[in-house]
PDB file of C-alpha atoms in Angstrom:
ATOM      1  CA  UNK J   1     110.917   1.346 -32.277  1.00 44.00           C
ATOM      2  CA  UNK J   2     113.716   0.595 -35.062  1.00 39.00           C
ATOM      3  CA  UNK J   3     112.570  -1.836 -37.636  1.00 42.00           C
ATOM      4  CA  UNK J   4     114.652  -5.110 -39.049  1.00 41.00           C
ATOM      5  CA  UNK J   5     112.597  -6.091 -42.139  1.00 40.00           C
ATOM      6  CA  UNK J   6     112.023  -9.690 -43.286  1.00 39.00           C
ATOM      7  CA  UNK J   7     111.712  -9.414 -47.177  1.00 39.00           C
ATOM      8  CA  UNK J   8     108.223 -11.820 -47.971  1.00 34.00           C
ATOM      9  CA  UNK J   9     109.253 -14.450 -50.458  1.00 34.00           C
ATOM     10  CA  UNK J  10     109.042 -13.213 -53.680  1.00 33.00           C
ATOM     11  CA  UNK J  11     107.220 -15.940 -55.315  1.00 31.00           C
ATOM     12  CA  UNK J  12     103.970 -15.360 -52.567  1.00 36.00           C
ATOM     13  CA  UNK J  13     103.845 -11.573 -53.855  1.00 38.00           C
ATOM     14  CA  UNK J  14     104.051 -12.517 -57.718  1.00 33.00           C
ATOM     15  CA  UNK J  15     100.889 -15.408 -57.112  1.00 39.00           C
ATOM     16  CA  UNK J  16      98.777 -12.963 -55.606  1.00 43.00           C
ATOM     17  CA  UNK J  17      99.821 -10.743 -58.210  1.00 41.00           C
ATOM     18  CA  UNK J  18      98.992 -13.542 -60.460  1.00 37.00           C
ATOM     19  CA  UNK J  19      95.499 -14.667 -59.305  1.00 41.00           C
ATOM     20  CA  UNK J  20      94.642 -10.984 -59.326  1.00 45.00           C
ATOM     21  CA  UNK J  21      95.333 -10.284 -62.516  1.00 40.00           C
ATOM     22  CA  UNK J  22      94.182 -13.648 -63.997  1.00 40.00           C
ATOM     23  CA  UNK J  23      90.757 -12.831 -62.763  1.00 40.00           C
ATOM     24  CA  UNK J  24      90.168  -9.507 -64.966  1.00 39.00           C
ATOM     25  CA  UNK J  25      86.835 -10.516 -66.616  1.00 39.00           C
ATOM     26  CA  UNK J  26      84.700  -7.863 -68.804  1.00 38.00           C
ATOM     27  CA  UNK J  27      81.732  -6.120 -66.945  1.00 40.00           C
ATOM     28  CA  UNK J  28      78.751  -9.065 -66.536  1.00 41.00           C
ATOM     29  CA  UNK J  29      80.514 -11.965 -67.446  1.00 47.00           C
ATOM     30  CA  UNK J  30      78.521 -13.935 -64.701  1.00 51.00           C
ATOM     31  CA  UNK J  31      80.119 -17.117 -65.494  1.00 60.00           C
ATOM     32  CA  UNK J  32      83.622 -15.943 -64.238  1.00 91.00           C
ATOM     33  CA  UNK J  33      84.757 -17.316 -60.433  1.00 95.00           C
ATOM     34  CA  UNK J  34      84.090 -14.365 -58.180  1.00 97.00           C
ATOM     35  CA  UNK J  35      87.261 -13.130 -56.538  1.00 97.00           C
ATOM     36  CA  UNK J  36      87.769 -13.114 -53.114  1.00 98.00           C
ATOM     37  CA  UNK J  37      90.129 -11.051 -50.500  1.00 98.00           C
ATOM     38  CA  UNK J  38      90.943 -13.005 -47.823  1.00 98.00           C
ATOM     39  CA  UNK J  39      93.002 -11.802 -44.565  1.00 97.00           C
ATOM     40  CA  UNK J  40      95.590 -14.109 -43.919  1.00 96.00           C
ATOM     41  CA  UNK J  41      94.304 -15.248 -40.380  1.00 96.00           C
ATOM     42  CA  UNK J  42      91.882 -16.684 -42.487  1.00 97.00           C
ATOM     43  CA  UNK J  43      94.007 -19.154 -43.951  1.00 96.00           C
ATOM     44  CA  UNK J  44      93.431 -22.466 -42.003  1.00 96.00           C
ATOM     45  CA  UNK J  45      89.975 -22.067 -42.254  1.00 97.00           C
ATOM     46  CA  UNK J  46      89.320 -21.279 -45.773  1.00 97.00           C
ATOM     47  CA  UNK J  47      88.897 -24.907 -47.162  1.00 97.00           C
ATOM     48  CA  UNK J  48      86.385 -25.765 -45.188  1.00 98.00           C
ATOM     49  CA  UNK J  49      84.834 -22.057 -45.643  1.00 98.00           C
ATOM     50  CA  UNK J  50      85.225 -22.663 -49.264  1.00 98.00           C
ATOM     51  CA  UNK J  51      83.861 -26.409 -49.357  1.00 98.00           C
ATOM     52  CA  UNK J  52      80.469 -24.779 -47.748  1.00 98.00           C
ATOM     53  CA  UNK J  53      80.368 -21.760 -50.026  1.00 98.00           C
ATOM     54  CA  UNK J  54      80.581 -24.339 -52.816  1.00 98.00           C
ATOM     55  CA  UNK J  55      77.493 -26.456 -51.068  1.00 97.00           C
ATOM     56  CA  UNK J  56      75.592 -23.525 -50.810  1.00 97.00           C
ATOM     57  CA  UNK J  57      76.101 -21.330 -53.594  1.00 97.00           C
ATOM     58  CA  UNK J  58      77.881 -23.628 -56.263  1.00 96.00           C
ATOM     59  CA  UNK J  59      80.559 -20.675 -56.586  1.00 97.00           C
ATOM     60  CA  UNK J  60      84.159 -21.730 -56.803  1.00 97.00           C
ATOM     61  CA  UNK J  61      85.669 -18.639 -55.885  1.00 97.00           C
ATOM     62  CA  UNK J  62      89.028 -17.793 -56.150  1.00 97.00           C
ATOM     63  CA  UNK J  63      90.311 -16.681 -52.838  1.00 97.00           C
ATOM     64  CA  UNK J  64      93.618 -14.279 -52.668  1.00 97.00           C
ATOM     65  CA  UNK J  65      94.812 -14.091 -48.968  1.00 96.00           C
ATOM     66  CA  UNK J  66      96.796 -11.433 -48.084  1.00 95.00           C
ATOM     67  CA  UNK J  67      97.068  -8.103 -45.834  1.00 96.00           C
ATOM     68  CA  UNK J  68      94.254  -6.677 -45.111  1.00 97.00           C
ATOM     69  CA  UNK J  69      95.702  -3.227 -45.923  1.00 96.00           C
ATOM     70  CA  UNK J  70      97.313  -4.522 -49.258  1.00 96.00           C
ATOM     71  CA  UNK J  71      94.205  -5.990 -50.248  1.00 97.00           C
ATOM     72  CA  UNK J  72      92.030  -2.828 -49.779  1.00 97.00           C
ATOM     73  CA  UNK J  73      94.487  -0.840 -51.582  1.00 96.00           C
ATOM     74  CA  UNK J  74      94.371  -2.785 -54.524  1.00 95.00           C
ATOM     75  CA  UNK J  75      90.342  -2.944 -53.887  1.00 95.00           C
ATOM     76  CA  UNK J  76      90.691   0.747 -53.898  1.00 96.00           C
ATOM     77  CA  UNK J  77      93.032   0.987 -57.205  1.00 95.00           C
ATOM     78  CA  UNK J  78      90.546  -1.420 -59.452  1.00 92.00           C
ATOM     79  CA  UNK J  79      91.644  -4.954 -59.117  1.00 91.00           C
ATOM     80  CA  UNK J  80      89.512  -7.091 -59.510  1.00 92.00           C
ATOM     81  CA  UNK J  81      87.734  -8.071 -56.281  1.00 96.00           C
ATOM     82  CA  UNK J  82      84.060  -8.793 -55.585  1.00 98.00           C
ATOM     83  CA  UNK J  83      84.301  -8.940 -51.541  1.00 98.00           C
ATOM     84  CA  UNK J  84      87.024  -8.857 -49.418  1.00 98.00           C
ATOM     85  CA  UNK J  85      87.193 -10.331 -45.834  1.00 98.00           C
ATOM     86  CA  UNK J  86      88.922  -8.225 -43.905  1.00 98.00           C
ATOM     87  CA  UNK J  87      90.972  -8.494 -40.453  1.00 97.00           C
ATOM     88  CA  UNK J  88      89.977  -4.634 -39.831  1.00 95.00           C
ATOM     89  CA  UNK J  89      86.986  -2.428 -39.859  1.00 96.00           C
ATOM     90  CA  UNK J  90      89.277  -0.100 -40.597  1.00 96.00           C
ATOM     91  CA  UNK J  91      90.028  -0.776 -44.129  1.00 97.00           C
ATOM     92  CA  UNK J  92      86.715  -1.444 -45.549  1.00 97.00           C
ATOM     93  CA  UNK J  93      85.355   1.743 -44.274  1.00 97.00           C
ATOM     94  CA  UNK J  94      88.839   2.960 -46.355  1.00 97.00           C
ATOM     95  CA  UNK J  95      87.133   1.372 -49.360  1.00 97.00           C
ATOM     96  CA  UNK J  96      83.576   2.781 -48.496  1.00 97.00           C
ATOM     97  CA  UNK J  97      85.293   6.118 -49.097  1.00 97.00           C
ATOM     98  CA  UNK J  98      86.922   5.631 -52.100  1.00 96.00           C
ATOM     99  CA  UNK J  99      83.700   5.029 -53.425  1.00 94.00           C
ATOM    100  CA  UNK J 100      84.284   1.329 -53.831  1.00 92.00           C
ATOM    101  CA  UNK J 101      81.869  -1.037 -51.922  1.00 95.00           C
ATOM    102  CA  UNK J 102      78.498  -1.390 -51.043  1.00 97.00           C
ATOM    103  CA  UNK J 103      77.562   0.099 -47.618  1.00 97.00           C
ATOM    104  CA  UNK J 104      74.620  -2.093 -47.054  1.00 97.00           C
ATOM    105  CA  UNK J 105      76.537  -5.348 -47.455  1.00 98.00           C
ATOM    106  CA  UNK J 106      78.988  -4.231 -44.000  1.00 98.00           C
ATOM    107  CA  UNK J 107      79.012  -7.122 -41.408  1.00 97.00           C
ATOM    108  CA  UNK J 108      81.260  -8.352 -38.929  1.00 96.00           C
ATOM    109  CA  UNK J 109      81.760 -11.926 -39.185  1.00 96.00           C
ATOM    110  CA  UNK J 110      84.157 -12.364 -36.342  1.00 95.00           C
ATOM    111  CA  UNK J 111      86.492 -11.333 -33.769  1.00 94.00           C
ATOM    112  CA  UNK J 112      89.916 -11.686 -34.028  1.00 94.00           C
ATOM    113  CA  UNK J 113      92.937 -12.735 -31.071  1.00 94.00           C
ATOM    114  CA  UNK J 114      96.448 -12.371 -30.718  1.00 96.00           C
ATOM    115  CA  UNK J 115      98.217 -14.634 -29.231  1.00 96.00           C
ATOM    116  CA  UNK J 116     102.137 -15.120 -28.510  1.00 97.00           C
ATOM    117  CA  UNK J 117     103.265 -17.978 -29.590  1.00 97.00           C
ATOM    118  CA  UNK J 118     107.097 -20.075 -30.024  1.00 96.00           C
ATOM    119  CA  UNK J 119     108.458 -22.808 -31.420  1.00 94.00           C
ATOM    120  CA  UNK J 120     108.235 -25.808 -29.441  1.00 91.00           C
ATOM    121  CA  UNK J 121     112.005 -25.922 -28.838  1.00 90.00           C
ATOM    122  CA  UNK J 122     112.121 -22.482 -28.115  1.00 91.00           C
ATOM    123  CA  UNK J 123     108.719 -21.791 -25.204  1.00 94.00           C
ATOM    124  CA  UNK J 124     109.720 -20.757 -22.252  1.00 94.00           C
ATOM    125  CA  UNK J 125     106.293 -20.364 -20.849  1.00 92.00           C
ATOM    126  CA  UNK J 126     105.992 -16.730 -21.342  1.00 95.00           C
ATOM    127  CA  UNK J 127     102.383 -15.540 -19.277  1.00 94.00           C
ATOM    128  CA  UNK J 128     101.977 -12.719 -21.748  1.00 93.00           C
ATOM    129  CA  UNK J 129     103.965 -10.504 -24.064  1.00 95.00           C
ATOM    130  CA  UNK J 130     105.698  -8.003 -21.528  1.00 94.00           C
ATOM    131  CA  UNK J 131     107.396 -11.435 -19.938  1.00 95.00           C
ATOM    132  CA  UNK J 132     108.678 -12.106 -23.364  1.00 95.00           C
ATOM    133  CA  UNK J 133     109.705  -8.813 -23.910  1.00 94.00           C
ATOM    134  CA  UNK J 134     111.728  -8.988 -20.084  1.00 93.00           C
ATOM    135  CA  UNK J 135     113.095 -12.234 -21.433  1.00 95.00           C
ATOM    136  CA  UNK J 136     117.166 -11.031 -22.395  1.00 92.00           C
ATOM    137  CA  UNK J 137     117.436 -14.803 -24.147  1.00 94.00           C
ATOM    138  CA  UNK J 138     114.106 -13.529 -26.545  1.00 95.00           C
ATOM    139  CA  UNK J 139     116.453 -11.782 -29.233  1.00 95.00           C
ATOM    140  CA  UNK J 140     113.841 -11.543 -32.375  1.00 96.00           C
ATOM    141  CA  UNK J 141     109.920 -10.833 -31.498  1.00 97.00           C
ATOM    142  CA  UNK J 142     108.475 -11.196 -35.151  1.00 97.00           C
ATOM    143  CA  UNK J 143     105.256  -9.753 -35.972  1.00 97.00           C
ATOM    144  CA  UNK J 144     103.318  -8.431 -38.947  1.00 97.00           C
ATOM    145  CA  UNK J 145     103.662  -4.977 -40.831  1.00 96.00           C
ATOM    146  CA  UNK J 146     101.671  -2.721 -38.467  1.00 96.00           C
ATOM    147  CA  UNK J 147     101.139  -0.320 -41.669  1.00 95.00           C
ATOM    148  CA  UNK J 148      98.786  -2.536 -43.851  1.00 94.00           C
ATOM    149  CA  UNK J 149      98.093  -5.312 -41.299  1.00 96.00           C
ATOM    150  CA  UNK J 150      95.828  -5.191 -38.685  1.00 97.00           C
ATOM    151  CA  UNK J 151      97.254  -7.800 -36.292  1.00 97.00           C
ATOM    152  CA  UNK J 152     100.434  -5.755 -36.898  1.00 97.00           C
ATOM    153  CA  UNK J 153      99.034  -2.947 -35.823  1.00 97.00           C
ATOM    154  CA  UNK J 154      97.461  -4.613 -32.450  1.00 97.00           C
ATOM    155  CA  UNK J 155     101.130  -6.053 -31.616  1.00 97.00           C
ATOM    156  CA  UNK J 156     102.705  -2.508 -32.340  1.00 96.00           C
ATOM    157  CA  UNK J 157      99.782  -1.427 -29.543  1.00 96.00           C
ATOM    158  CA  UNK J 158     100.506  -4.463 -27.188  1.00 96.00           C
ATOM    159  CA  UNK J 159     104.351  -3.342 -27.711  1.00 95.00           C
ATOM    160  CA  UNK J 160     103.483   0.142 -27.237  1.00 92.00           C
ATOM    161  CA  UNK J 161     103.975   0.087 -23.182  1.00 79.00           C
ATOM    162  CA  UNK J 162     107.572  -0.968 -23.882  1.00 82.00           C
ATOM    163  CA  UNK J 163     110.305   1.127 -24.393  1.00 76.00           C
ATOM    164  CA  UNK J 164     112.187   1.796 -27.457  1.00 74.00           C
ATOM    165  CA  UNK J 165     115.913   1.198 -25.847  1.00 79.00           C
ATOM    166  CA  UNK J 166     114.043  -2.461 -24.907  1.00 84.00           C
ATOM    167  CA  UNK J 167     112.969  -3.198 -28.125  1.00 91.00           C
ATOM    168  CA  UNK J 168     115.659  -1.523 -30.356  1.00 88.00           C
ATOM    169  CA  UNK J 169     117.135  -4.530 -32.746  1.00 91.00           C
ATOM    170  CA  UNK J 170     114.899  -7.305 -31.575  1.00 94.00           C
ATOM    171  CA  UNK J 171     111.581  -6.608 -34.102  1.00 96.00           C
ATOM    172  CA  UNK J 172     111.312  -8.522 -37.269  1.00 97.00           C
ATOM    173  CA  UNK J 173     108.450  -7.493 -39.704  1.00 97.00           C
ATOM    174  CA  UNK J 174     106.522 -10.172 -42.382  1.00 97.00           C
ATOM    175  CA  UNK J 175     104.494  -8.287 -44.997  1.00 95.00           C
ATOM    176  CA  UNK J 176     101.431 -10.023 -43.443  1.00 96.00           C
ATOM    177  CA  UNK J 177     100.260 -12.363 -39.968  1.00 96.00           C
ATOM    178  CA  UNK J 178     101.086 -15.112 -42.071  1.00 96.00           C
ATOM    179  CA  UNK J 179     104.429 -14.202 -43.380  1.00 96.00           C
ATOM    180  CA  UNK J 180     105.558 -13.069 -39.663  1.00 97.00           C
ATOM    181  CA  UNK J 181     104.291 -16.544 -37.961  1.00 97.00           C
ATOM    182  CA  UNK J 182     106.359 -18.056 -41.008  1.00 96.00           C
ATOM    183  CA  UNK J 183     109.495 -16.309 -39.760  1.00 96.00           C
ATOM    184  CA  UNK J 184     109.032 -17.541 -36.661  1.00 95.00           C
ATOM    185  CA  UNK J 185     107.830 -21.221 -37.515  1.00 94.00           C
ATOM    186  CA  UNK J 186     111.382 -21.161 -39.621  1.00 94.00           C
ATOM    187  CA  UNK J 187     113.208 -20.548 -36.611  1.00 93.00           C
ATOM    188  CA  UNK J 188     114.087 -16.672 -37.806  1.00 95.00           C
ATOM    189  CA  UNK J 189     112.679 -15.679 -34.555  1.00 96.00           C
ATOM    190  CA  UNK J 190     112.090 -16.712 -30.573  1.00 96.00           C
ATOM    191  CA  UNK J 191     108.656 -15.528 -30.222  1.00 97.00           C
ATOM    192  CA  UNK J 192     105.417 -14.209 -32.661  1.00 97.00           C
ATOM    193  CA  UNK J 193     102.951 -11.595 -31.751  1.00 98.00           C
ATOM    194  CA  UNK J 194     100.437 -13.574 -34.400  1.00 97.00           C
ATOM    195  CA  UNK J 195      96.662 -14.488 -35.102  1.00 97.00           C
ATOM    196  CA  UNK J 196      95.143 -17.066 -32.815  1.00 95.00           C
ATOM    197  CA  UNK J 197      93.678 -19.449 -35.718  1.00 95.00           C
ATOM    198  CA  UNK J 198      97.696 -19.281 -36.983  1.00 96.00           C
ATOM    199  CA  UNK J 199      98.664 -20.746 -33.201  1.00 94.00           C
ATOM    200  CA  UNK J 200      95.942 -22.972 -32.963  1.00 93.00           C
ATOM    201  CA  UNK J 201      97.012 -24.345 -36.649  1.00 92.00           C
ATOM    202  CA  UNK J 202     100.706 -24.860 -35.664  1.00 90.00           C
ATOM    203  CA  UNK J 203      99.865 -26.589 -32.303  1.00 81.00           C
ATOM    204  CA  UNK J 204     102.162 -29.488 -33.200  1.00 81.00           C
ATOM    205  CA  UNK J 205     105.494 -26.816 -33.373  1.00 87.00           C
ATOM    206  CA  UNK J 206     104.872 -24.972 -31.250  1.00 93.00           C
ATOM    207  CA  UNK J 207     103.444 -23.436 -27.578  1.00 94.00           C
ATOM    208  CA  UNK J 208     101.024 -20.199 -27.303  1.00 94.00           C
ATOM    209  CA  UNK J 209      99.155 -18.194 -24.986  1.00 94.00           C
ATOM    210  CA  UNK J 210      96.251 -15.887 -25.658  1.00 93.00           C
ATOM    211  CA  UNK J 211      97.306 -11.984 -25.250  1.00 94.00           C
ATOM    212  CA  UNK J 212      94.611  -9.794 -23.431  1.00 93.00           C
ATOM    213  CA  UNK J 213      92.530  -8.155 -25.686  1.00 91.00           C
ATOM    214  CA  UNK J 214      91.989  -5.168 -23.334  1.00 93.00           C
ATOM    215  CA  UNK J 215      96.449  -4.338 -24.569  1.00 95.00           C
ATOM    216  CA  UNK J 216      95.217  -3.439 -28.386  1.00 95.00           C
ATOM    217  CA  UNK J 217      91.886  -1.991 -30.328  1.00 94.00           C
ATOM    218  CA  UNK J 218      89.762  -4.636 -30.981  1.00 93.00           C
ATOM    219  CA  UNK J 219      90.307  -6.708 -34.178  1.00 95.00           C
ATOM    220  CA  UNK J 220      86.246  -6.404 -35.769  1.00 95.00           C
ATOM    221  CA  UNK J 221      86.747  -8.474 -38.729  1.00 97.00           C
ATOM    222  CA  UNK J 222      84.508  -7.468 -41.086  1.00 97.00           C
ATOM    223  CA  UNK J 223      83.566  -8.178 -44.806  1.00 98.00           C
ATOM    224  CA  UNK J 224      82.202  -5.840 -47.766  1.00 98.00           C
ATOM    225  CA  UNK J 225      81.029  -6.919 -51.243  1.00 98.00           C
ATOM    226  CA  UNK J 226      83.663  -4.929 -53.594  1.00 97.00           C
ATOM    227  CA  UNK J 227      81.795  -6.109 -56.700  1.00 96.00           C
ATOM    228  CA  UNK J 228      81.240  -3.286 -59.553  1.00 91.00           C
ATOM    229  CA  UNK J 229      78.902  -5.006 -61.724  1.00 92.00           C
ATOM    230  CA  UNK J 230      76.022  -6.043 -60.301  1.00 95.00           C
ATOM    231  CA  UNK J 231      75.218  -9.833 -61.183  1.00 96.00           C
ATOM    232  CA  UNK J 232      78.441 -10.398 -59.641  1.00 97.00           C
ATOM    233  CA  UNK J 233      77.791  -7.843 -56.943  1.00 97.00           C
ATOM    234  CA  UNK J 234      74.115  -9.905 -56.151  1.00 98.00           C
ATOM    235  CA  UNK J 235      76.305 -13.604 -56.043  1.00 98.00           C
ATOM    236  CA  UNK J 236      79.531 -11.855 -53.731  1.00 98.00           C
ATOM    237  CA  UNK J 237      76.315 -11.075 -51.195  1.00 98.00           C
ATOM    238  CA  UNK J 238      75.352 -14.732 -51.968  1.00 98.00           C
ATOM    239  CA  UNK J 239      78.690 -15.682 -50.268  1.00 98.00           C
ATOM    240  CA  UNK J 240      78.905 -13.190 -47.946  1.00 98.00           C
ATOM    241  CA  UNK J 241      75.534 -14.616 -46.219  1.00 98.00           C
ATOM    242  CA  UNK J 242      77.135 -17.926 -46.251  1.00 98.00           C
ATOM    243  CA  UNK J 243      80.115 -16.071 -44.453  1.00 97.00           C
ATOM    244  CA  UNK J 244      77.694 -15.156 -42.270  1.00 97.00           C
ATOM    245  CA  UNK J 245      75.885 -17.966 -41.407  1.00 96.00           C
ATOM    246  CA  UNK J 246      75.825 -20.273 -38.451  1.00 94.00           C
ATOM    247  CA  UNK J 247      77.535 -22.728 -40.263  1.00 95.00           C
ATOM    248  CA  UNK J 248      80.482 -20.777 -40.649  1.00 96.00           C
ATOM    249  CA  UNK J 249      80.319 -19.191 -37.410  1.00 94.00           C
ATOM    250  CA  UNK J 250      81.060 -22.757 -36.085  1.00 92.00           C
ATOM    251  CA  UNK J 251      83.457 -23.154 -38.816  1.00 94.00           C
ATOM    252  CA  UNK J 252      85.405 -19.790 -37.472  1.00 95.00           C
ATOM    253  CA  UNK J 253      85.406 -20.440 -34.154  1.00 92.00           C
ATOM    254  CA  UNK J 254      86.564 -23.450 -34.388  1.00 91.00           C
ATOM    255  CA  UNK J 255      89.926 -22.075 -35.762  1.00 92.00           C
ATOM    256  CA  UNK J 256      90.036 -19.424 -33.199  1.00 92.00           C
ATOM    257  CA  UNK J 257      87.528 -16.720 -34.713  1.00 93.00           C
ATOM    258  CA  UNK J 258      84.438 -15.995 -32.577  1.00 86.00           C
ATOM    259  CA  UNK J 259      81.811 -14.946 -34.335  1.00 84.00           C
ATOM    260  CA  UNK J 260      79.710 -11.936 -33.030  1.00 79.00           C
ATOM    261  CA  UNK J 261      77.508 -13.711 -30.279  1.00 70.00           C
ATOM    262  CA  UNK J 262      79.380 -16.686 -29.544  1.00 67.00           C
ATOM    263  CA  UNK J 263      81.798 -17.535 -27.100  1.00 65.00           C
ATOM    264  CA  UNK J 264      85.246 -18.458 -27.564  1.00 65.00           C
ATOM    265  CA  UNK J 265      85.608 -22.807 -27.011  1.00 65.00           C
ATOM    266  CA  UNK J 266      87.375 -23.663 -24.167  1.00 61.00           C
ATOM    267  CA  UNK J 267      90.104 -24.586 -25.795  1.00 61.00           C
ATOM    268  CA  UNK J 268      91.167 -21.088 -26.037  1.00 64.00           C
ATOM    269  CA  UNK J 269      93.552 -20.798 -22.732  1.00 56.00           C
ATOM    270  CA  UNK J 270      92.912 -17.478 -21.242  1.00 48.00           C
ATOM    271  CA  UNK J 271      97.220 -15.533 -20.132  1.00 41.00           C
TER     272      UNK J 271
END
């Protein structure tokens, strides 16, 4: 599979850099915002994630959403980050080894979903991703990084059945889910292997259908408190219960994350 790469916009990469960096705070100093990793699926749902960690907690976190993989990696390396939220399993058990997290804070706090979605102007009704793929007018399929990004990584599996000489030319890459759904969303691309809660958010530009979850690994998004010092580390576990709660189970779901135990709405239209 030959790769056409989408630079991210610079100015995204030098925030995160930014909020990272702003949030170095000497060992203990428990009156410092925590800092949170967020995957970038996460995005539509994080205000109202972040109004009820607020209500229950009276943190104000600040919240850096980004690739899972990039995220963990700089977990890894010693930014400063007291939990991250990943899209993966994968990468927090790459921070467990590194020696970085706590263990016994491990949960999974939802399920993630691809789905392929267009720009209104541009659906054609495509059942599933091989119909898109068989489409000769689909020139661009965008999706995210499969190296660092786990919904990357599923659409590189979903893709996997295909060909190379079918593919060759017509895969764009964004750094993260977000990024690639932006290439798409900016007309840069006919269709987006991208995160359900992104398709659900951009309803009013677009047309989607879920992909069949049986085509990739499945997407066990899963938190860790990253937290070396430990007053922080006991208020990041603080949060991650709220993460965990019913509350923001509903919260999740409603943006097309099921929590583990609850069923998808409805509204989610099965391919």
């Amino acid at each position: 599979m030959s790769r056409m790469t989408v630079p991210l916009v610079a100015v995204l990469a030098m925030a995160a850099a930014v909020a990272l960096a702003g949030c170095a705070t000497p060992q203990g100093a428990a009156d410092e915002s925590l800092v949170i990793g967020a995957a970038s699926d996460l995005r539509p749902a994080l205000p109202e994630l972040e109004a009820l960690i607020v209500e229950r907690t009276g943190e104000e976190p600040t919240v850096v959403v980004g690739s899972s993989g990039q995220l963990a990696q700089q977990a890894i390396e010693g930014s400063p980050m007291d939990l991250l939220a990943s899209a993966d399993r994968s990468y927090v058990a790459r921070i467990l080894e590194a020696g970085r997290g706590d263990p016994d804070s491990v949960a999974t706090y939802a399920v993630g979903r691809l789905a392929l979605w267009s720009p209104a102007q541009a659906w054609d009704g495509w059942p599933d991703p091989a119909a898109a793929v068989a489409d000769s007018e689909v020139t661009t399929i965008a999706l995210a990084n499969p190296d660092h990004a786990p919904y990357g990584r599923a659409a590189a599996e979903v893709l996997a059945g295909h060909d190379d000489a079918s593919l060759d030319g017509r895969l764009v890459y964004g750094e993260n889910i977000a990024d690639a759904h932006r290439i798409g969303a900016s007309g840069n691309a006919d269709v987006v292997l991208t995160a359900l809660p992104l398709a659900i958010a951009s309803d009013d530009d677009g047309r989607w259908n879920l992909v069949d979850d049986a085509l990739h690994e499945p997407l066990q998004q899963t938190l860790v408190v990253t937290a070396e010092d430990d007053a922080r580390a006991a208020r990041a576990r603080d949060v991650a219960d709220v993460l965990l709660s019913d509350e923001a189970g509903e919260v999740l779901r409603s943006y097309g994350l099921a929590p583990p135990g609850l069923d998808p709405p409805e509204s989610w239209q099965e391919p």
